[in-house]
Coordinates of C-alpha atoms and ligand atoms in Angstrom, one line a residue:
Chain F
M15 CA 2.3 -190.8 -311.0
K16 CA 0.3 -187.5 -311.0
K17 CA -2.9 -189.4 -311.7
A18 CA -2.1 -192.0 -309.0
N19 CA -1.6 -189.2 -306.5
L20 CA -4.8 -187.7 -307.4
T21 CA -6.6 -191.0 -307.1
H22 CA -5.0 -191.5 -303.7
W23 CA -6.0 -188.0 -302.6
F24 CA -9.6 -188.6 -303.7
S25 CA -9.7 -191.9 -302.1
S26 CA -8.6 -190.5 -298.7
Y27 CA -11.1 -187.7 -298.7
S28 CA -13.9 -189.8 -300.2
T29 CA -15.0 -190.6 -296.6
I30 CA -16.1 -187.0 -296.1
I31 CA -18.3 -187.0 -299.3
I32 CA -19.7 -190.4 -298.6
L33 CA -20.8 -189.3 -295.1
T34 CA -22.0 -185.8 -295.8
V35 CA -24.0 -186.2 -298.9
P36 CA -26.6 -188.5 -297.3
M37 CA -26.7 -186.2 -294.3
L38 CA -27.5 -183.2 -296.5
I39 CA -30.2 -185.3 -298.3
M40 CA -31.6 -186.3 -294.9
A41 CA -31.8 -182.7 -293.8
G42 CA -33.3 -181.6 -297.1
L43 CA -36.0 -184.3 -297.1
T44 CA -36.8 -183.6 -293.5
D45 CA -37.2 -179.9 -294.2
L46 CA -39.4 -180.4 -297.2
F47 CA -41.6 -183.3 -296.2
A48 CA -41.4 -184.1 -292.5
G49 CA -43.8 -183.1 -289.8
S50 CA -42.7 -181.1 -286.8
L51 CA -42.0 -184.1 -284.7
L52 CA -39.6 -185.7 -287.2
I53 CA -37.9 -182.3 -287.8
R54 CA -37.2 -182.2 -284.0
I55 CA -35.8 -185.7 -284.1
V56 CA -33.5 -185.1 -287.0
T57 CA -32.3 -181.8 -285.6
A58 CA -31.6 -183.5 -282.3
L59 CA -29.8 -186.2 -284.2
F60 CA -27.3 -183.7 -285.8
V61 CA -26.8 -181.9 -282.5
S62 CA -26.0 -185.2 -280.8
M63 CA -23.7 -186.0 -283.7
V64 CA -21.6 -182.9 -283.0
V65 CA -21.1 -184.0 -279.4
V66 CA -20.4 -187.7 -280.4
L67 CA -17.8 -186.4 -282.8
G68 CA -16.2 -184.4 -280.1
M69 CA -16.0 -187.5 -278.0
Q70 CA -14.6 -189.4 -280.9
V71 CA -11.8 -186.9 -281.4
F72 CA -10.5 -187.7 -277.9
M73 CA -11.8 -191.1 -277.0
G74 CA -11.7 -192.8 -280.4
N75 CA -8.2 -191.7 -281.2
S76 CA -6.7 -192.0 -277.7
G77 CA -8.5 -195.1 -276.6
I78 CA -9.3 -193.5 -273.2
L79 CA -12.8 -193.7 -271.9
A80 CA -14.0 -190.1 -271.8
W81 CA -16.7 -189.3 -269.2
A82 CA -16.2 -185.6 -268.9
H83 CA -17.2 -184.4 -272.4
V84 CA -20.9 -184.1 -271.6
G85 CA -19.8 -181.8 -268.7
F86 CA -18.2 -179.6 -271.3
M87 CA -21.3 -179.8 -273.4
G88 CA -23.1 -178.3 -270.4
I89 CA -20.6 -175.5 -270.1
G90 CA -21.2 -174.7 -273.8
A91 CA -25.0 -174.8 -273.3
Y92 CA -24.9 -172.3 -270.4
I93 CA -22.3 -170.0 -271.7
S94 CA -23.8 -169.7 -275.2
S95 CA -27.3 -169.2 -273.7
I96 CA -26.0 -166.4 -271.5
C97 CA -24.4 -164.8 -274.6
S98 CA -27.4 -165.1 -276.8
M99 CA -30.2 -164.1 -274.4
T100 CA -31.3 -160.5 -274.2
P101 CA -30.5 -158.7 -270.9
T102 CA -34.3 -158.4 -270.3
T103 CA -34.8 -162.1 -270.5
K104 CA -31.7 -162.8 -268.5
E105 CA -33.0 -160.6 -265.6
I106 CA -36.0 -162.9 -265.4
A107 CA -34.3 -166.2 -266.2
I108 CA -31.2 -165.8 -264.0
P109 CA -32.3 -163.3 -261.3
Q110 CA -29.0 -163.4 -259.5
I111 CA -26.8 -163.1 -262.6
Y112 CA -23.5 -161.1 -262.4
P113 CA -23.9 -157.6 -263.8
F114 CA -21.1 -158.1 -266.3
L115 CA -22.8 -161.2 -267.8
L116 CA -26.2 -159.4 -267.8
N117 CA -25.2 -157.0 -270.5
L118 CA -23.5 -159.4 -272.8
H119 CA -25.5 -159.9 -276.0
F120 CA -24.2 -161.7 -279.1
S121 CA -25.9 -163.2 -282.0
F122 CA -26.2 -167.0 -282.4
I123 CA -22.9 -168.1 -284.0
P124 CA -20.6 -165.9 -281.9
S125 CA -22.5 -167.2 -278.8
L126 CA -21.7 -170.8 -279.8
L127 CA -18.1 -169.9 -280.4
V128 CA -17.7 -168.1 -277.0
G129 CA -19.2 -171.2 -275.4
A130 CA -16.7 -173.4 -277.1
L131 CA -13.8 -171.1 -276.3
V132 CA -14.7 -171.0 -272.6
A133 CA -14.7 -174.8 -272.5
V134 CA -11.4 -174.9 -274.3
V135 CA -9.9 -172.6 -271.8
I136 CA -11.3 -174.5 -268.8
A137 CA -10.2 -177.9 -270.3
A138 CA -6.7 -176.5 -271.1
I139 CA -6.3 -175.3 -267.5
I140 CA -7.5 -178.4 -265.7
S141 CA -6.9 -181.5 -267.8
Y142 CA -3.1 -181.7 -268.2
P143 CA -2.5 -183.8 -265.0
L144 CA -5.3 -186.2 -266.0
M145 CA -3.5 -187.0 -269.3
R146 CA -0.7 -188.8 -267.5
L147 CA -3.2 -191.5 -266.5
S148 CA -4.2 -194.5 -268.5
D149 CA -6.9 -197.1 -268.5
T150 CA -9.0 -197.4 -265.4
T151 CA -7.5 -194.5 -263.6
A152 CA -8.0 -192.2 -266.6
A153 CA -11.6 -193.3 -266.9
I154 CA -12.3 -192.8 -263.2
S155 CA -10.6 -189.4 -263.1
S156 CA -12.6 -188.1 -266.0
F157 CA -15.8 -189.4 -264.4
A158 CA -14.8 -187.3 -261.3
L159 CA -14.3 -184.3 -263.6
L160 CA -17.9 -184.8 -264.9
I161 CA -19.1 -184.7 -261.3
I162 CA -17.2 -181.6 -260.5
I163 CA -18.5 -179.7 -263.5
N164 CA -22.1 -180.9 -262.7
T165 CA -21.7 -179.7 -259.1
V166 CA -20.5 -176.3 -260.2
L167 CA -23.4 -175.9 -262.7
I168 CA -25.9 -176.8 -260.0
H169 CA -24.5 -174.4 -257.4
W170 CA -23.3 -171.4 -259.3
D171 CA -26.6 -169.5 -259.2
K172 CA -25.1 -166.3 -260.5
V173 CA -24.3 -168.0 -263.8
T174 CA -26.6 -170.9 -264.3
N175 CA -29.6 -170.2 -262.2
G176 CA -28.6 -173.1 -260.0
P177 CA -30.5 -176.4 -260.1
R178 CA -33.6 -174.5 -261.4
T179 CA -34.6 -174.6 -265.0
L180 CA -33.0 -172.1 -267.3
F181 CA -35.6 -170.9 -269.8
G182 CA -36.2 -168.3 -272.3
I183 CA -33.5 -169.3 -274.8
E184 CA -34.4 -168.6 -278.4
E185 CA -34.9 -171.6 -280.6
L186 CA -32.2 -170.8 -283.1
T187 CA -30.9 -174.3 -283.9
T188 CA -32.7 -175.4 -287.1
V189 CA -32.3 -178.6 -288.9
W190 CA -30.0 -176.7 -291.3
T191 CA -27.8 -175.1 -288.7
A192 CA -27.5 -178.5 -287.0
V193 CA -26.6 -180.4 -290.2
F194 CA -24.0 -177.8 -291.3
S195 CA -22.5 -177.8 -287.9
A196 CA -22.3 -181.6 -287.9
I197 CA -20.7 -181.6 -291.3
L198 CA -18.2 -179.0 -290.3
I199 CA -17.2 -180.9 -287.2
L200 CA -17.2 -184.1 -289.2
I201 CA -14.7 -182.7 -291.6
F202 CA -12.6 -181.4 -288.8
A203 CA -12.7 -184.7 -286.9
Y204 CA -11.6 -186.6 -290.0
L205 CA -8.8 -184.2 -290.8
F206 CA -7.7 -184.4 -287.2
K207 CA -7.6 -188.2 -287.2
E208 CA -5.4 -188.1 -290.4
S209 CA -3.2 -185.3 -289.1
S210 CA 0.2 -185.8 -287.5
L211 CA -1.3 -185.2 -284.1
G212 CA -4.2 -187.7 -284.8
L213 CA -1.7 -190.3 -286.1
K214 CA 0.5 -190.0 -283.0
L215 CA -2.5 -190.3 -280.8
R216 CA -3.8 -193.4 -282.6
A217 CA -0.4 -195.0 -282.3
S218 CA -0.4 -194.3 -278.5
R219 CA -3.8 -195.9 -278.3
D220 CA -2.5 -199.1 -280.0
D221 CA 0.7 -199.4 -278.1
Y222 CA 1.7 -197.1 -275.2
H223 CA 5.4 -198.3 -275.0
A224 CA 6.1 -198.5 -278.7
A225 CA 4.6 -195.0 -279.2
Q226 CA 6.9 -193.6 -276.6
A227 CA 9.9 -195.3 -278.2
M228 CA 8.9 -193.7 -281.5
G229 CA 9.3 -190.3 -280.0
I230 CA 5.7 -189.6 -279.1
N231 CA 5.0 -187.5 -276.1
I232 CA 1.8 -189.2 -275.1
T233 CA 0.7 -186.9 -272.4
Q234 CA 1.0 -184.0 -274.7
V235 CA -0.9 -185.4 -277.7
R236 CA -3.6 -186.6 -275.4
Y237 CA -3.8 -183.2 -273.8
Y238 CA -4.3 -181.4 -277.1
S239 CA -7.0 -183.8 -278.3
F240 CA -8.8 -183.6 -275.0
V241 CA -9.0 -179.9 -275.2
I242 CA -10.1 -179.9 -278.8
G243 CA -12.7 -182.6 -278.0
A244 CA -14.0 -180.5 -275.1
G245 CA -14.3 -177.5 -277.4
I246 CA -16.4 -179.5 -279.9
A247 CA -18.6 -181.0 -277.2
S248 CA -19.2 -177.5 -275.9
F249 CA -20.1 -176.2 -279.3
G250 CA -22.6 -179.1 -279.5
G251 CA -23.9 -178.0 -276.1
G252 CA -24.6 -174.6 -277.5
L253 CA -26.5 -176.0 -280.4
F254 CA -28.4 -178.2 -277.9
A255 CA -29.4 -175.2 -275.7
H256 CA -30.8 -173.3 -278.7
Y257 CA -32.7 -176.4 -279.8
I258 CA -34.2 -177.4 -276.5
T259 CA -34.6 -173.8 -275.2
S260 CA -34.8 -174.7 -271.5
F261 CA -32.9 -177.1 -269.3
T262 CA -31.3 -177.8 -266.0
P263 CA -27.8 -179.0 -265.1
S264 CA -29.0 -182.6 -265.0
A265 CA -29.4 -182.5 -268.8
F266 CA -25.6 -182.8 -268.9
Y267 CA -25.0 -185.6 -266.6
M268 CA -25.2 -189.4 -266.4
A269 CA -28.1 -190.0 -268.7
E270 CA -26.7 -187.8 -271.5
T271 CA -23.2 -189.3 -271.1
F272 CA -24.7 -192.7 -271.4
N273 CA -26.6 -191.6 -274.5
I274 CA -23.6 -190.1 -276.2
L275 CA -21.3 -193.0 -275.3
T276 CA -23.8 -195.5 -276.6
M277 CA -23.9 -193.7 -279.9
L278 CA -20.1 -193.7 -280.2
V279 CA -19.6 -197.3 -279.0
V280 CA -22.4 -198.7 -281.2
G281 CA -20.9 -197.2 -284.3
G282 CA -17.3 -197.9 -283.4
T283 CA -15.1 -195.4 -281.5
M284 CA -12.1 -195.6 -283.8
G285 CA -13.6 -194.0 -286.8
V286 CA -15.5 -190.8 -287.8
S287 CA -17.8 -193.0 -289.9
G288 CA -18.6 -195.0 -286.7
A289 CA -19.6 -191.8 -284.9
V290 CA -21.9 -190.8 -287.7
I291 CA -23.5 -194.2 -288.1
G292 CA -23.8 -194.8 -284.3
T293 CA -25.6 -191.5 -283.9
I294 CA -28.1 -192.3 -286.6
V295 CA -28.7 -195.9 -285.5
V296 CA -29.2 -195.1 -281.8
T297 CA -31.4 -192.0 -282.5
F298 CA -33.8 -194.0 -284.6
A299 CA -33.7 -197.1 -282.4
R300 CA -34.5 -194.9 -279.4
E301 CA -37.4 -193.1 -281.2
G302 CA -38.7 -196.4 -282.6
L303 CA -38.6 -198.1 -279.2
R304 CA -40.3 -195.0 -277.6
A305 CA -43.1 -195.2 -280.2
V306 CA -43.6 -198.9 -279.4
E307 CA -43.6 -198.2 -275.7
N308 CA -46.2 -195.5 -276.1
F309 CA -48.3 -197.7 -278.4
I310 CA -48.3 -200.5 -275.8
N311 CA -49.3 -198.2 -273.0
L312 CA -51.9 -196.1 -275.0
N313 CA -53.7 -199.2 -276.4
H314 CA -53.4 -201.3 -273.2
V315 CA -51.7 -204.1 -275.1
L316 CA -50.5 -205.5 -271.8
P317 CA -52.4 -205.6 -268.6
F318 CA -49.9 -203.2 -267.1
D319 CA -48.0 -200.2 -268.3
V320 CA -44.4 -200.6 -269.5
V321 CA -42.0 -198.0 -268.2
G322 CA -38.4 -197.6 -269.2
L323 CA -38.6 -200.2 -272.0
T324 CA -36.6 -197.9 -274.3
E325 CA -33.7 -197.4 -271.8
V326 CA -33.5 -201.0 -270.8
L327 CA -33.5 -202.3 -274.4
L328 CA -30.9 -199.7 -275.5
A329 CA -28.6 -200.6 -272.6
T330 CA -29.0 -204.3 -273.4
A331 CA -28.2 -203.6 -277.0
L332 CA -25.0 -201.8 -275.9
I333 CA -24.0 -204.8 -273.7
L334 CA -24.6 -207.2 -276.6
I335 CA -22.6 -205.0 -279.0
L336 CA -19.7 -204.9 -276.5
I337 CA -19.8 -208.7 -276.2
F338 CA -20.1 -209.6 -279.8
R339 CA -18.7 -206.6 -281.7
P340 CA -16.6 -204.7 -279.2
E341 CA -15.2 -202.5 -281.9
G342 CA -18.7 -201.3 -282.9
I343 CA -20.7 -201.7 -286.1
L344 CA -17.9 -200.4 -288.3
G345 CA -15.0 -201.6 -286.3
G346 CA -13.1 -198.4 -286.8
R347 CA -13.2 -198.6 -290.6
E348 CA -14.1 -195.6 -292.6
F349 CA -16.4 -195.6 -295.6
R350 CA -14.0 -195.1 -298.5
W351 CA -14.1 -195.2 -302.2
M352 CA -11.4 -197.6 -303.4
P353 CA -10.0 -197.3 -306.9
K354 CA -10.7 -200.7 -308.6
K355 CA -7.1 -201.5 -309.2
S356 CA -5.8 -201.4 -305.7
A357 CA -8.9 -203.1 -304.4
K358 CA -8.2 -206.0 -306.7
K359 CA -4.5 -206.1 -305.9
K360 CA -5.2 -206.5 -302.3
I361 CA -7.1 -209.7 -302.8
E362 CA -4.7 -211.2 -305.2
E363 CA -1.7 -210.7 -303.0
P364 CA -0.8 -213.8 -301.1
A365 CA -0.3 -213.2 -297.4
S366 CA 2.9 -215.2 -297.5
V367 CA 6.4 -214.0 -297.0
Q368 CA 8.7 -213.4 -300.0
V369 CA 12.0 -211.6 -299.5
N370 CA 15.2 -210.9 -301.2
E371 CA 15.8 -213.2 -304.1
Chain K
M21 CA 31.5 -187.7 -288.1
A22 CA 31.0 -191.2 -286.6
E23 CA 28.9 -191.3 -283.5
Q24 CA 29.3 -193.6 -280.5
L25 CA 26.7 -194.9 -278.1
S26 CA 28.2 -195.6 -274.7
I27 CA 26.7 -197.7 -272.0
E28 CA 28.7 -197.0 -268.9
H29 CA 28.6 -199.1 -265.7
I30 CA 24.8 -199.7 -265.9
C31 CA 23.2 -201.4 -262.9
K32 CA 19.5 -202.2 -262.6
S33 CA 17.8 -203.9 -259.8
F34 CA 14.1 -204.9 -259.7
S35 CA 13.2 -204.9 -256.0
G36 CA 16.2 -207.0 -254.9
L37 CA 16.8 -208.8 -258.2
Q38 CA 20.0 -207.6 -259.8
A39 CA 19.0 -207.7 -263.5
L40 CA 22.1 -205.7 -264.7
D41 CA 25.4 -205.5 -262.8
D42 CA 28.0 -202.9 -264.0
V43 CA 27.5 -203.4 -267.7
T44 CA 29.7 -201.3 -270.0
I45 CA 29.3 -201.4 -273.8
K46 CA 30.4 -199.2 -276.6
L47 CA 28.5 -199.3 -279.9
H48 CA 30.1 -197.5 -282.9
Q49 CA 28.3 -196.2 -285.9
G50 CA 28.6 -198.7 -288.8
E51 CA 29.2 -201.8 -286.7
I52 CA 26.9 -204.6 -285.7
L53 CA 27.3 -205.7 -282.1
G54 CA 25.7 -208.9 -280.9
L55 CA 24.3 -209.0 -277.4
I56 CA 23.9 -212.6 -276.3
G57 CA 23.3 -214.5 -273.1
P58 CA 20.8 -217.0 -271.7
N59 CA 17.2 -216.1 -271.0
G60 CA 16.8 -213.7 -268.1
S61 CA 20.4 -212.5 -268.4
G62 CA 19.2 -208.9 -268.8
K63 CA 19.4 -208.2 -272.5
T64 CA 15.9 -206.8 -272.9
T65 CA 16.3 -204.8 -269.7
L66 CA 19.4 -203.2 -271.1
I67 CA 17.6 -202.2 -274.3
N68 CA 14.8 -200.8 -272.3
I69 CA 17.2 -198.7 -270.3
I70 CA 19.0 -197.3 -273.3
S71 CA 15.7 -196.4 -275.0
G72 CA 14.4 -194.7 -271.8
L73 CA 11.5 -197.1 -271.1
L74 CA 13.2 -198.1 -267.9
A75 CA 15.3 -196.0 -265.5
A76 CA 18.8 -197.4 -264.6
T77 CA 19.6 -197.8 -260.9
S78 CA 23.0 -196.4 -261.6
G79 CA 25.3 -195.8 -264.6
K80 CA 25.2 -193.6 -267.7
V81 CA 24.1 -193.8 -271.3
K82 CA 25.7 -191.4 -273.7
V83 CA 25.5 -190.5 -277.3
G84 CA 28.9 -189.0 -278.1
N85 CA 29.4 -186.7 -275.1
V86 CA 25.7 -186.1 -274.5
E87 CA 24.2 -187.9 -271.6
I88 CA 20.8 -189.4 -272.2
T89 CA 20.4 -191.5 -269.1
K90 CA 17.6 -189.5 -267.5
L91 CA 15.7 -188.7 -270.6
K92 CA 12.2 -189.9 -271.2
A93 CA 11.7 -192.5 -273.9
Y94 CA 10.2 -190.0 -276.4
E95 CA 13.2 -187.7 -275.9
V96 CA 15.7 -190.6 -276.4
A97 CA 14.1 -191.3 -279.7
T98 CA 15.0 -187.8 -281.0
H99 CA 18.7 -188.6 -280.3
R100 CA 18.4 -191.0 -283.3
I101 CA 18.1 -194.2 -281.3
S102 CA 15.4 -196.5 -282.4
R103 CA 14.4 -200.0 -281.4
T104 CA 12.3 -203.0 -282.0
F105 CA 10.5 -205.2 -279.4
Q106 CA 11.0 -208.8 -278.5
T107 CA 7.3 -209.2 -278.1
I108 CA 5.9 -207.6 -281.2
R109 CA 4.4 -204.1 -280.4
L110 CA 2.9 -202.9 -283.7
F111 CA 0.2 -200.3 -283.9
R112 CA -2.4 -202.9 -284.9
N113 CA -5.2 -200.5 -286.0
L114 CA -2.9 -198.4 -288.2
T115 CA -2.0 -199.4 -291.7
V116 CA 1.5 -200.7 -292.5
M117 CA 2.3 -197.4 -294.0
E118 CA 1.0 -195.4 -291.0
N119 CA 3.1 -197.5 -288.7
A120 CA 6.2 -196.4 -290.4
E121 CA 4.9 -192.9 -291.0
V122 CA 4.1 -192.2 -287.4
A123 CA 7.5 -193.3 -286.3
A124 CA 9.1 -190.7 -288.6
V125 CA 6.6 -188.0 -287.5
G126 CA 7.3 -189.0 -283.9
V127 CA 10.9 -187.9 -284.1
G128 CA 9.9 -184.6 -285.7
I129 CA 10.2 -185.3 -289.4
S130 CA 7.7 -183.2 -291.4
R131 CA 4.6 -185.1 -292.6
K132 CA 5.7 -185.0 -296.3
N133 CA 9.2 -186.2 -295.6
A134 CA 7.8 -188.8 -293.2
R135 CA 5.8 -190.4 -296.0
Q136 CA 9.0 -190.5 -298.1
K137 CA 11.0 -192.0 -295.2
A138 CA 8.3 -194.5 -294.4
M139 CA 8.1 -195.6 -298.1
T140 CA 11.8 -196.1 -298.2
A141 CA 11.9 -198.0 -295.0
L142 CA 9.0 -200.2 -296.1
S143 CA 10.8 -201.0 -299.4
E144 CA 14.0 -201.9 -297.6
M145 CA 12.1 -204.5 -295.7
K146 CA 10.1 -205.5 -298.8
L147 CA 6.8 -204.4 -297.4
E148 CA 5.7 -201.8 -299.9
S149 CA 3.0 -203.9 -301.4
Y150 CA 1.4 -204.3 -298.0
A151 CA 1.4 -200.6 -297.3
D152 CA -2.4 -200.2 -297.1
L153 CA -3.2 -203.2 -295.0
L154 CA -3.8 -202.9 -291.3
A155 CA -0.8 -204.0 -289.3
G156 CA -3.0 -206.2 -287.1
T157 CA -3.8 -208.4 -290.2
L158 CA -0.2 -209.2 -291.1
P159 CA 1.2 -212.7 -290.7
Y160 CA 4.0 -213.2 -288.2
G161 CA 7.0 -213.0 -290.4
L162 CA 5.8 -209.7 -291.8
E163 CA 5.1 -208.3 -288.4
R164 CA 8.8 -208.9 -287.5
R165 CA 9.8 -207.1 -290.6
L166 CA 7.5 -204.2 -290.0
E167 CA 9.0 -203.8 -286.5
I168 CA 12.3 -203.2 -288.2
A169 CA 10.9 -201.0 -291.0
R170 CA 9.2 -198.8 -288.4
A171 CA 12.4 -198.3 -286.5
L172 CA 14.2 -197.5 -289.8
A173 CA 11.7 -194.8 -290.7
M174 CA 12.9 -192.9 -287.6
D175 CA 16.1 -192.3 -289.5
P176 CA 18.2 -193.7 -286.7
V177 CA 22.0 -193.7 -286.2
F178 CA 21.7 -196.5 -283.7
L179 CA 19.3 -199.4 -284.1
L180 CA 18.5 -201.7 -281.2
L181 CA 17.0 -205.0 -282.2
D182 CA 15.5 -207.3 -279.6
E183 CA 15.4 -210.8 -281.0
P184 CA 14.3 -209.8 -284.5
G185 CA 14.7 -213.4 -285.7
A186 CA 12.6 -215.0 -283.0
G187 CA 10.1 -217.4 -284.6
L188 CA 11.4 -217.0 -288.1
N189 CA 12.3 -220.1 -290.2
E190 CA 15.7 -220.6 -291.6
E191 CA 15.1 -219.0 -295.0
E192 CA 13.5 -215.9 -293.3
C193 CA 16.5 -215.8 -290.9
N194 CA 18.9 -215.7 -293.9
D195 CA 16.9 -213.0 -295.5
L196 CA 17.1 -211.0 -292.3
L197 CA 20.8 -211.4 -292.2
V198 CA 21.2 -210.0 -295.7
V199 CA 18.9 -207.1 -295.0
L200 CA 20.5 -206.1 -291.8
D201 CA 24.0 -206.2 -293.3
H202 CA 22.7 -204.1 -296.2
I203 CA 21.0 -201.4 -294.2
R204 CA 24.0 -201.2 -291.8
K205 CA 26.2 -200.3 -294.8
K206 CA 23.7 -198.2 -296.7
Y207 CA 22.7 -196.0 -293.7
D208 CA 26.0 -196.3 -291.7
L209 CA 24.0 -197.7 -288.7
G210 CA 25.3 -198.9 -285.4
I211 CA 23.2 -202.0 -284.7
L212 CA 22.9 -203.7 -281.4
I213 CA 21.2 -207.1 -281.9
V214 CA 19.9 -209.6 -279.4
E215 CA 19.6 -213.0 -281.0
H216 CA 19.6 -216.6 -280.0
D217 CA 20.4 -218.1 -283.4
M218 CA 24.2 -218.5 -283.1
R219 CA 24.8 -219.1 -286.8
L220 CA 23.1 -215.8 -287.6
I221 CA 25.0 -214.0 -284.8
M222 CA 28.4 -215.4 -285.8
R223 CA 28.0 -214.5 -289.4
L224 CA 26.5 -211.1 -288.9
C225 CA 28.2 -209.5 -286.0
D226 CA 31.5 -207.6 -285.9
R227 CA 31.7 -208.0 -282.1
L228 CA 29.9 -209.8 -279.4
H229 CA 29.0 -209.0 -275.8
V230 CA 27.9 -211.8 -273.5
L231 CA 25.8 -211.4 -270.5
Q232 CA 24.9 -213.9 -267.8
S233 CA 22.7 -213.0 -264.8
G234 CA 23.3 -209.3 -265.5
K235 CA 27.1 -209.5 -265.6
T236 CA 29.4 -209.2 -268.6
I237 CA 31.2 -212.6 -269.0
G238 CA 32.9 -211.9 -272.3
E239 CA 33.4 -209.5 -275.2
G240 CA 35.2 -209.6 -278.4
T241 CA 35.0 -210.8 -282.0
P242 CA 32.9 -213.9 -282.8
E243 CA 36.1 -215.9 -283.1
E244 CA 37.3 -214.8 -279.7
I245 CA 34.0 -215.4 -278.1
Q246 CA 33.8 -218.9 -279.5
E247 CA 37.1 -219.7 -277.8
N248 CA 36.4 -217.9 -274.5
P249 CA 36.2 -220.6 -271.8
A250 CA 33.9 -218.7 -269.5
V251 CA 31.4 -218.1 -272.4
I252 CA 31.6 -221.7 -273.5
D253 CA 31.1 -222.9 -270.0
A254 CA 28.1 -220.7 -269.3
Y255 CA 26.3 -220.4 -272.6
L256 CA 27.7 -221.6 -275.8
G257 CA 28.1 -225.1 -274.5
E258 CA 25.3 -226.9 -276.3
S259 CA 24.2 -224.4 -278.9
G260 CA 27.9 -224.0 -279.9
K261 CA 28.2 -227.7 -280.6
E262 CA 25.3 -227.6 -283.0
N263 CA 27.3 -225.5 -285.5
Ligands
ADP415 N1 9.8 -205.1 -265.1 C1 10.4 -206.0 -264.4 N2 10.1 -206.2 -263.1 C2 10.8 -207.2 -262.4 N3 11.7 -208.0 -262.9 C3 12.0 -207.9 -264.2 C4 11.4 -206.9 -265.0 N4 11.9 -207.0 -266.3 C5 12.8 -208.0 -266.3 N5 12.9 -208.5 -265.0 C6 13.8 -209.6 -264.6 O1 15.1 -209.2 -265.0 C7 15.8 -210.3 -265.5 C8 16.3 -210.0 -266.9 O2 15.2 -210.0 -267.8 P1 15.4 -209.7 -269.3 O3 16.1 -208.4 -269.4 O4 14.0 -209.7 -269.9 O5 16.3 -210.9 -269.8 P2 16.6 -211.3 -271.3 O6 16.0 -210.4 -272.2 O7 18.1 -211.4 -271.4 O8 15.9 -212.7 -271.5 C9 14.9 -211.5 -265.4 O9 15.2 -212.2 -264.2 C10 13.5 -210.9 -265.4 O10 12.6 -211.7 -264.7
MG416 MG1 14.6 -210.6 -273.7

């Protein structure tokens, strides 16, 4: 019995090990052998993974299309940058900044955490009414929320420098900070999914009415997970800001939303493994296509220049996946180490009914 | 102390259609009450109202002296009333185990005890060897059993079963009868069961309540109902003869 429990325990948590070990190896190899371009790509990959996982926490478990999370990513990017920049830089970068923000100055990690905290507070204040909605209305309302956040970022000159580029952020996100952040969030997302809250949320995703009849307050479980997902996306936004070092509000709008959604949907929204695989596949597909596009244009392979090939092919791939494998590459399954015995038992068992002799 | 679920003068209209008209039923802990009537007579609507998924137009639902008419479905569940669905509504992307576990967690049972409750419920329904399979991959007969196991994991006092035998073959129906009788005694449940299979109903139920077009047309023991002229006229007619 003891041993069976231990095996069961190891089997349930094996997903984390199976996913994180290759991530660490990837970061290590990149750091040791890769050129600066590849280091940038891999760092960006892990930053994206954080945001994708934040989206997975809400969207994957609740089944509700989440448009707003990239908006929260933007909030995290701006707030963490304001926290980490020196007052001198801020005076130049955000000339109209509020005096009380000017003098804030934190180191990197606290800045990220403040960014996440602000997003959590904002999400907690505004999102409750949205959580009553389902399906199309839920998707449209969170899209509206993305637009509101974007509009505020564009017009709040005293915080964001308005539509103009915010620059002068220190490049603090290394491949190692990115990979450790991704691993931390991955572990959190996995534990969340398996927690009571995650379990209730997944039940509400599969059947709204049955979940209610089983005692689940669906609005409430959605609300908690939305707020948590917003916090994670915002944390990812902070990492992004300290990777890219200058940006405008448009970095956290439609294009990025599409990018993050593609990663999650391609891998499979219902699992943490799907979020990880989707991020990796889409990142390398994008970089590969971009290289091909550049090659074609630089060498004049075609009599004309190709523009936007990468975006069109990625969007097409997304459509094809939605048609042929709507649940993504992994279909919601997690990588898991199965003890030999139970794996075998599963196959041997006939699917027929046998009751009560 | 034995509890009682009272349905008092429940009416329900759907934009003009009177689906339930002044229905009064009492269900005691430890008894099995059969709710029968032709298709469209309002049986599912009544279960939806008790479980809080639909609001009654008028009337009351009470557990003991506590009124639960206006409560939301998730609040009703915490009054130890659980149900199954006529059209199967499992959590298809959750494992068999998780289906039962989440039902227990849903009514506020701690995670550790929920696992235990779920395991017990699965073994009552002879599903323990399927625990790790996704519910969406189960064959039909097992889906029906998981619906019941999931409701049992909520540790109910009252169990509302909406056509649990639908689509089962004769042997499976007999098994169902044995299991239901067993769990009723073991957990001292009050079971309200909607079922079309008259042989199952007559053998299993202590009392019957007959609906037609939303109105009560008869109530009593299976023997009384079989002799009730209004019921024979309206409903038992052909299916009664088959016995
Ligand atoms: N949500 C609804 N909206 C409108 N009419 C409904 C709804 N649910 C049930 N009805 C109607 O109420 C009547 C009773 O239905 P139901 O309770 O499902 O009957 P039963 O379960 O006895 O077969 C039927 O005429 C049905 O068409
Ligand atoms: Mg019905």
